[in-house]
Amino acid sequence: MPIRVLLVDDEPMFLAALRALLEHDKRISVVATAGSGEEAVLLARVRKPDVALVDLAMPGLDGFDLTRELVAGEAGPRVVAVSGLSNPLDAERARDAGASSFLLKGDLFGEIAETIVAVSGEPGQAGA
């Protein structure tokens, strides 16, 4: 069964590119995309993803607060935090908020599928 993934970023073109990339990996099913933290909270309740890929720098409910909210929920998804900025404090803050992993957007396309599988916690998958 594929890993159910929610993509969250306020840049529509970035979301579209990520979705297109991940749709070629049979281990992953993108179940929803959200353009804001608030939308992501609602979609996570309905779509019940295994993993959420969350941009840290969003207006409104930012990625740090969204991560806290997602992982606090019953059977909440694991979170992979992403950022366009190489700030070591962001990685630390994301992990403190409950993120399972942190990736830079510049490195994302080469690592994203493997990171999602690793953090999913699915039996028989890497990182389980």
Short mmCIF file of N, CA and C in Angstrom, two decimals:
data_model
loop_
_atom_site.label_atom_id
_atom_site.label_comp_id
_atom_site.label_asym_id
_atom_site.label_seq_id
_atom_site.Cartn_x
_atom_site.Cartn_y
_atom_site.Cartn_z
N MET A 1 0.84 -1.17 0.00
CA MET A 1 0.00 0.00 0.00
C MET A 1 0.89 1.25 0.00
N PRO A 2 0.64 2.19 -0.88
CA PRO A 2 1.51 3.37 -0.95
C PRO A 2 1.40 4.24 0.31
N ILE A 3 2.44 4.98 0.56
CA ILE A 3 2.49 5.93 1.67
C ILE A 3 1.66 7.15 1.26
N ARG A 4 0.72 7.52 2.09
CA ARG A 4 -0.20 8.64 1.81
C ARG A 4 0.48 9.94 2.24
N VAL A 5 0.61 10.89 1.29
CA VAL A 5 1.37 12.11 1.54
C VAL A 5 0.53 13.36 1.30
N LEU A 6 0.65 14.31 2.22
CA LEU A 6 0.06 15.64 2.11
C LEU A 6 1.20 16.62 1.85
N LEU A 7 1.10 17.43 0.79
CA LEU A 7 2.10 18.44 0.46
C LEU A 7 1.57 19.81 0.87
N VAL A 8 2.40 20.58 1.60
CA VAL A 8 1.95 21.89 2.09
C VAL A 8 3.00 22.95 1.77
N ASP A 9 2.61 23.91 0.93
CA ASP A 9 3.50 25.02 0.56
C ASP A 9 2.65 26.14 -0.01
N ASP A 10 3.04 27.38 0.23
CA ASP A 10 2.25 28.50 -0.28
C ASP A 10 2.62 28.89 -1.71
N GLU A 11 3.54 28.16 -2.33
CA GLU A 11 3.94 28.41 -3.72
C GLU A 11 3.30 27.35 -4.63
N PRO A 12 2.26 27.70 -5.38
CA PRO A 12 1.56 26.72 -6.21
C PRO A 12 2.45 25.99 -7.22
N MET A 13 3.42 26.70 -7.80
CA MET A 13 4.29 26.04 -8.78
C MET A 13 5.18 25.00 -8.12
N PHE A 14 5.64 25.29 -6.90
CA PHE A 14 6.45 24.32 -6.16
C PHE A 14 5.62 23.08 -5.84
N LEU A 15 4.37 23.30 -5.39
CA LEU A 15 3.49 22.17 -5.10
C LEU A 15 3.26 21.31 -6.35
N ALA A 16 3.01 21.95 -7.46
CA ALA A 16 2.76 21.22 -8.71
C ALA A 16 3.98 20.40 -9.12
N ALA A 17 5.17 20.99 -8.99
CA ALA A 17 6.40 20.28 -9.36
C ALA A 17 6.64 19.09 -8.43
N LEU A 18 6.42 19.28 -7.13
CA LEU A 18 6.59 18.18 -6.18
C LEU A 18 5.61 17.05 -6.46
N ARG A 19 4.36 17.43 -6.68
CA ARG A 19 3.35 16.41 -6.96
C ARG A 19 3.72 15.61 -8.20
N ALA A 20 4.13 16.31 -9.26
CA ALA A 20 4.51 15.64 -10.50
C ALA A 20 5.68 14.69 -10.27
N LEU A 21 6.64 15.11 -9.49
CA LEU A 21 7.80 14.26 -9.19
C LEU A 21 7.39 13.02 -8.41
N LEU A 22 6.59 13.20 -7.38
CA LEU A 22 6.22 12.09 -6.51
C LEU A 22 5.24 11.12 -7.15
N GLU A 23 4.46 11.58 -8.11
CA GLU A 23 3.50 10.70 -8.76
C GLU A 23 4.18 9.59 -9.56
N HIS A 24 5.47 9.72 -9.82
CA HIS A 24 6.20 8.68 -10.56
C HIS A 24 6.76 7.60 -9.64
N ASP A 25 6.59 7.75 -8.34
CA ASP A 25 7.10 6.79 -7.37
C ASP A 25 5.93 5.95 -6.86
N LYS A 26 5.93 4.66 -7.15
CA LYS A 26 4.82 3.79 -6.80
C LYS A 26 4.67 3.58 -5.30
N ARG A 27 5.69 3.94 -4.53
CA ARG A 27 5.62 3.78 -3.08
C ARG A 27 4.82 4.90 -2.42
N ILE A 28 4.52 5.96 -3.19
CA ILE A 28 3.94 7.18 -2.63
C ILE A 28 2.66 7.55 -3.38
N SER A 29 1.66 7.99 -2.59
CA SER A 29 0.42 8.52 -3.17
C SER A 29 0.18 9.90 -2.56
N VAL A 30 0.20 10.94 -3.39
CA VAL A 30 -0.10 12.28 -2.91
C VAL A 30 -1.62 12.37 -2.78
N VAL A 31 -2.09 12.44 -1.52
CA VAL A 31 -3.54 12.43 -1.29
C VAL A 31 -4.14 13.83 -1.25
N ALA A 32 -3.29 14.86 -1.07
CA ALA A 32 -3.79 16.24 -1.05
C ALA A 32 -2.63 17.22 -1.09
N THR A 33 -2.93 18.43 -1.56
CA THR A 33 -1.98 19.54 -1.48
C THR A 33 -2.70 20.71 -0.82
N ALA A 34 -1.95 21.47 -0.04
CA ALA A 34 -2.52 22.62 0.67
C ALA A 34 -1.62 23.83 0.46
N GLY A 35 -2.23 24.99 0.28
CA GLY A 35 -1.50 26.23 0.08
C GLY A 35 -1.30 27.04 1.34
N SER A 36 -1.82 26.53 2.47
CA SER A 36 -1.67 27.24 3.75
C SER A 36 -1.71 26.23 4.89
N GLY A 37 -1.22 26.66 6.04
CA GLY A 37 -1.26 25.81 7.22
C GLY A 37 -2.68 25.51 7.65
N GLU A 38 -3.54 26.50 7.56
CA GLU A 38 -4.94 26.32 7.96
C GLU A 38 -5.63 25.27 7.07
N GLU A 39 -5.39 25.35 5.77
CA GLU A 39 -5.96 24.38 4.84
C GLU A 39 -5.40 22.99 5.11
N ALA A 40 -4.12 22.91 5.44
CA ALA A 40 -3.48 21.63 5.72
C ALA A 40 -4.09 20.93 6.92
N VAL A 41 -4.43 21.69 7.96
CA VAL A 41 -5.05 21.10 9.15
C VAL A 41 -6.36 20.42 8.77
N LEU A 42 -7.18 21.11 7.98
CA LEU A 42 -8.46 20.54 7.56
C LEU A 42 -8.27 19.30 6.67
N LEU A 43 -7.35 19.41 5.72
CA LEU A 43 -7.12 18.28 4.82
C LEU A 43 -6.54 17.07 5.55
N ALA A 44 -5.68 17.31 6.53
CA ALA A 44 -5.09 16.21 7.29
C ALA A 44 -6.17 15.43 8.05
N ARG A 45 -7.17 16.14 8.56
CA ARG A 45 -8.26 15.47 9.28
C ARG A 45 -9.08 14.58 8.35
N VAL A 46 -9.28 15.05 7.13
CA VAL A 46 -10.13 14.33 6.17
C VAL A 46 -9.35 13.24 5.43
N ARG A 47 -8.16 13.58 4.94
CA ARG A 47 -7.40 12.68 4.07
C ARG A 47 -6.48 11.71 4.83
N LYS A 48 -6.19 12.00 6.10
CA LYS A 48 -5.39 11.14 6.98
C LYS A 48 -4.08 10.66 6.34
N PRO A 49 -3.19 11.60 6.01
CA PRO A 49 -1.91 11.21 5.40
C PRO A 49 -0.99 10.51 6.41
N ASP A 50 -0.09 9.70 5.89
CA ASP A 50 0.95 9.08 6.72
C ASP A 50 2.08 10.06 6.97
N VAL A 51 2.37 10.89 5.95
CA VAL A 51 3.47 11.85 6.01
C VAL A 51 2.98 13.17 5.43
N ALA A 52 3.38 14.28 6.08
CA ALA A 52 3.11 15.61 5.55
C ALA A 52 4.44 16.29 5.26
N LEU A 53 4.58 16.81 4.07
CA LEU A 53 5.75 17.58 3.68
C LEU A 53 5.36 19.04 3.88
N VAL A 54 6.01 19.73 4.83
CA VAL A 54 5.55 21.05 5.28
C VAL A 54 6.63 22.11 5.08
N ASP A 55 6.29 23.14 4.30
CA ASP A 55 7.16 24.31 4.16
C ASP A 55 7.12 25.09 5.47
N LEU A 56 8.27 25.51 5.96
CA LEU A 56 8.34 26.23 7.23
C LEU A 56 7.90 27.68 7.12
N ALA A 57 8.19 28.32 5.99
CA ALA A 57 7.94 29.77 5.84
C ALA A 57 6.65 30.01 5.07
N MET A 58 5.54 30.02 5.82
CA MET A 58 4.25 30.32 5.20
C MET A 58 3.57 31.41 6.02
N PRO A 59 2.78 32.26 5.36
CA PRO A 59 2.03 33.27 6.12
C PRO A 59 0.93 32.58 6.94
N GLY A 60 0.47 33.26 7.97
CA GLY A 60 -0.58 32.68 8.81
C GLY A 60 0.00 31.60 9.70
N LEU A 61 -0.59 30.43 9.66
CA LEU A 61 -0.10 29.29 10.43
C LEU A 61 1.17 28.78 9.76
N ASP A 62 2.33 29.13 10.32
CA ASP A 62 3.59 28.76 9.67
C ASP A 62 3.88 27.27 9.86
N GLY A 63 4.95 26.82 9.22
CA GLY A 63 5.30 25.41 9.24
C GLY A 63 5.64 24.86 10.61
N PHE A 64 6.20 25.68 11.49
CA PHE A 64 6.53 25.23 12.84
C PHE A 64 5.26 24.94 13.63
N ASP A 65 4.32 25.91 13.62
CA ASP A 65 3.06 25.72 14.35
C ASP A 65 2.21 24.62 13.71
N LEU A 66 2.23 24.54 12.39
CA LEU A 66 1.50 23.49 11.70
C LEU A 66 2.04 22.12 12.10
N THR A 67 3.36 22.00 12.14
CA THR A 67 3.98 20.73 12.54
C THR A 67 3.50 20.32 13.92
N ARG A 68 3.54 21.26 14.86
CA ARG A 68 3.07 20.97 16.23
C ARG A 68 1.63 20.46 16.22
N GLU A 69 0.79 21.14 15.45
CA GLU A 69 -0.62 20.77 15.40
C GLU A 69 -0.83 19.40 14.76
N LEU A 70 -0.11 19.13 13.67
CA LEU A 70 -0.28 17.85 12.99
C LEU A 70 0.17 16.68 13.85
N VAL A 71 1.33 16.79 14.45
CA VAL A 71 1.86 15.65 15.22
C VAL A 71 1.14 15.46 16.55
N ALA A 72 0.45 16.50 17.03
CA ALA A 72 -0.28 16.40 18.30
C ALA A 72 -1.59 15.65 18.15
N GLY A 73 -2.09 15.60 16.93
CA GLY A 73 -3.37 14.94 16.70
C GLY A 73 -3.25 13.43 16.83
N GLU A 74 -4.39 12.80 17.13
CA GLU A 74 -4.41 11.35 17.24
C GLU A 74 -4.09 10.75 15.86
N ALA A 75 -3.11 9.87 15.83
CA ALA A 75 -2.66 9.24 14.59
C ALA A 75 -2.26 10.29 13.55
N GLY A 76 -1.66 11.39 14.02
CA GLY A 76 -1.20 12.43 13.12
C GLY A 76 -0.07 11.94 12.23
N PRO A 77 0.15 12.61 11.12
CA PRO A 77 1.21 12.18 10.20
C PRO A 77 2.60 12.50 10.75
N ARG A 78 3.57 11.82 10.23
CA ARG A 78 4.96 12.21 10.45
C ARG A 78 5.17 13.43 9.56
N VAL A 79 6.07 14.32 9.96
CA VAL A 79 6.29 15.55 9.21
C VAL A 79 7.72 15.62 8.70
N VAL A 80 7.86 15.95 7.42
CA VAL A 80 9.13 16.31 6.82
C VAL A 80 9.07 17.81 6.60
N ALA A 81 9.88 18.56 7.34
CA ALA A 81 9.92 20.01 7.21
C ALA A 81 10.86 20.39 6.09
N VAL A 82 10.48 21.40 5.30
CA VAL A 82 11.33 21.88 4.22
C VAL A 82 11.48 23.39 4.32
N SER A 83 12.65 23.87 3.88
CA SER A 83 12.91 25.30 3.90
C SER A 83 13.77 25.68 2.71
N GLY A 84 13.56 26.88 2.22
CA GLY A 84 14.38 27.41 1.14
C GLY A 84 15.66 28.05 1.66
N LEU A 85 15.75 28.23 2.97
CA LEU A 85 16.92 28.87 3.58
C LEU A 85 17.74 27.87 4.36
N SER A 86 19.04 27.99 4.23
CA SER A 86 19.95 27.11 4.95
C SER A 86 20.27 27.70 6.32
N ASN A 87 19.33 27.56 7.24
CA ASN A 87 19.50 28.08 8.59
C ASN A 87 19.47 26.91 9.57
N PRO A 88 20.60 26.59 10.21
CA PRO A 88 20.63 25.46 11.14
C PRO A 88 19.60 25.57 12.26
N LEU A 89 19.25 26.80 12.64
CA LEU A 89 18.25 26.98 13.69
C LEU A 89 16.87 26.52 13.23
N ASP A 90 16.56 26.68 11.94
CA ASP A 90 15.28 26.20 11.43
C ASP A 90 15.17 24.69 11.57
N ALA A 91 16.23 23.98 11.25
CA ALA A 91 16.21 22.52 11.37
C ALA A 91 15.98 22.12 12.82
N GLU A 92 16.64 22.78 13.73
CA GLU A 92 16.49 22.47 15.16
C GLU A 92 15.07 22.80 15.64
N ARG A 93 14.57 23.98 15.25
CA ARG A 93 13.21 24.38 15.64
C ARG A 93 12.17 23.42 15.06
N ALA A 94 12.39 22.96 13.83
CA ALA A 94 11.44 22.03 13.21
C ALA A 94 11.42 20.71 13.96
N ARG A 95 12.57 20.22 14.33
CA ARG A 95 12.63 18.97 15.09
C ARG A 95 12.01 19.14 16.47
N ASP A 96 12.25 20.30 17.09
CA ASP A 96 11.63 20.59 18.39
C ASP A 96 10.10 20.63 18.28
N ALA A 97 9.60 21.06 17.12
CA ALA A 97 8.16 21.12 16.89
C ALA A 97 7.56 19.74 16.62
N GLY A 98 8.42 18.77 16.33
CA GLY A 98 7.95 17.42 16.10
C GLY A 98 8.23 16.84 14.73
N ALA A 99 8.96 17.58 13.89
CA ALA A 99 9.28 17.07 12.55
C ALA A 99 10.22 15.86 12.66
N SER A 100 10.00 14.88 11.82
CA SER A 100 10.84 13.69 11.78
C SER A 100 12.10 13.91 10.97
N SER A 101 12.04 14.86 10.04
CA SER A 101 13.17 15.12 9.17
C SER A 101 13.11 16.56 8.66
N PHE A 102 14.23 17.05 8.14
CA PHE A 102 14.33 18.40 7.62
C PHE A 102 15.12 18.35 6.32
N LEU A 103 14.61 19.00 5.28
CA LEU A 103 15.29 19.07 3.99
C LEU A 103 15.30 20.50 3.48
N LEU A 104 16.35 20.85 2.76
CA LEU A 104 16.41 22.13 2.07
C LEU A 104 15.74 21.97 0.71
N LYS A 105 15.02 22.99 0.28
CA LYS A 105 14.33 22.90 -1.01
C LYS A 105 15.30 22.65 -2.15
N GLY A 106 16.49 23.20 -2.09
CA GLY A 106 17.47 22.99 -3.15
C GLY A 106 17.91 21.55 -3.29
N ASP A 107 17.86 20.79 -2.21
CA ASP A 107 18.27 19.38 -2.22
C ASP A 107 17.07 18.44 -2.32
N LEU A 108 15.90 19.00 -2.27
CA LEU A 108 14.68 18.24 -2.10
C LEU A 108 14.43 17.20 -3.19
N PHE A 109 14.58 17.58 -4.43
CA PHE A 109 14.15 16.70 -5.51
C PHE A 109 14.94 15.41 -5.59
N GLY A 110 16.19 15.43 -5.15
CA GLY A 110 16.97 14.20 -5.15
C GLY A 110 16.70 13.31 -3.96
N GLU A 111 16.21 13.87 -2.87
CA GLU A 111 16.07 13.13 -1.62
C GLU A 111 14.64 12.88 -1.16
N ILE A 112 13.67 13.55 -1.73
CA ILE A 112 12.35 13.59 -1.15
C ILE A 112 11.68 12.22 -1.04
N ALA A 113 11.69 11.43 -2.08
CA ALA A 113 10.99 10.14 -2.02
C ALA A 113 11.62 9.24 -0.96
N GLU A 114 12.93 9.18 -0.92
CA GLU A 114 13.61 8.33 0.07
C GLU A 114 13.35 8.83 1.49
N THR A 115 13.30 10.13 1.68
CA THR A 115 13.03 10.68 3.01
C THR A 115 11.61 10.36 3.45
N ILE A 116 10.64 10.48 2.55
CA ILE A 116 9.25 10.15 2.87
C ILE A 116 9.15 8.69 3.29
N VAL A 117 9.77 7.80 2.54
CA VAL A 117 9.73 6.38 2.87
C VAL A 117 10.41 6.14 4.23
N ALA A 118 11.54 6.80 4.45
CA ALA A 118 12.29 6.60 5.70
C ALA A 118 11.50 7.04 6.94
N VAL A 119 10.78 8.15 6.85
CA VAL A 119 10.06 8.65 8.02
C VAL A 119 8.67 8.04 8.17
N SER A 120 8.17 7.35 7.15
CA SER A 120 6.79 6.89 7.17
C SER A 120 6.51 5.92 8.31
N GLY A 121 7.53 5.17 8.70
CA GLY A 121 7.31 4.20 9.78
C GLY A 121 6.51 3.00 9.36
N GLU A 122 6.29 2.83 8.07
CA GLU A 122 5.54 1.69 7.58
C GLU A 122 6.39 0.43 7.76
N PRO A 123 5.79 -0.68 8.22
CA PRO A 123 6.54 -1.93 8.35
C PRO A 123 7.19 -2.32 7.03
N GLY A 124 8.42 -2.73 7.10
CA GLY A 124 9.14 -3.15 5.90
C GLY A 124 9.76 -2.01 5.13
N GLN A 125 9.57 -0.80 5.59
CA GLN A 125 10.15 0.37 4.93
C GLN A 125 11.38 0.82 5.69
N ALA A 126 12.25 1.55 5.03
CA ALA A 126 13.41 2.11 5.69
C ALA A 126 12.94 3.03 6.81
N GLY A 127 13.66 3.02 7.91
CA GLY A 127 13.34 3.91 9.02
C GLY A 127 12.26 3.38 9.94
N ALA A 128 11.78 2.17 9.68
CA ALA A 128 10.72 1.60 10.53
C ALA A 128 11.26 1.12 11.85
#
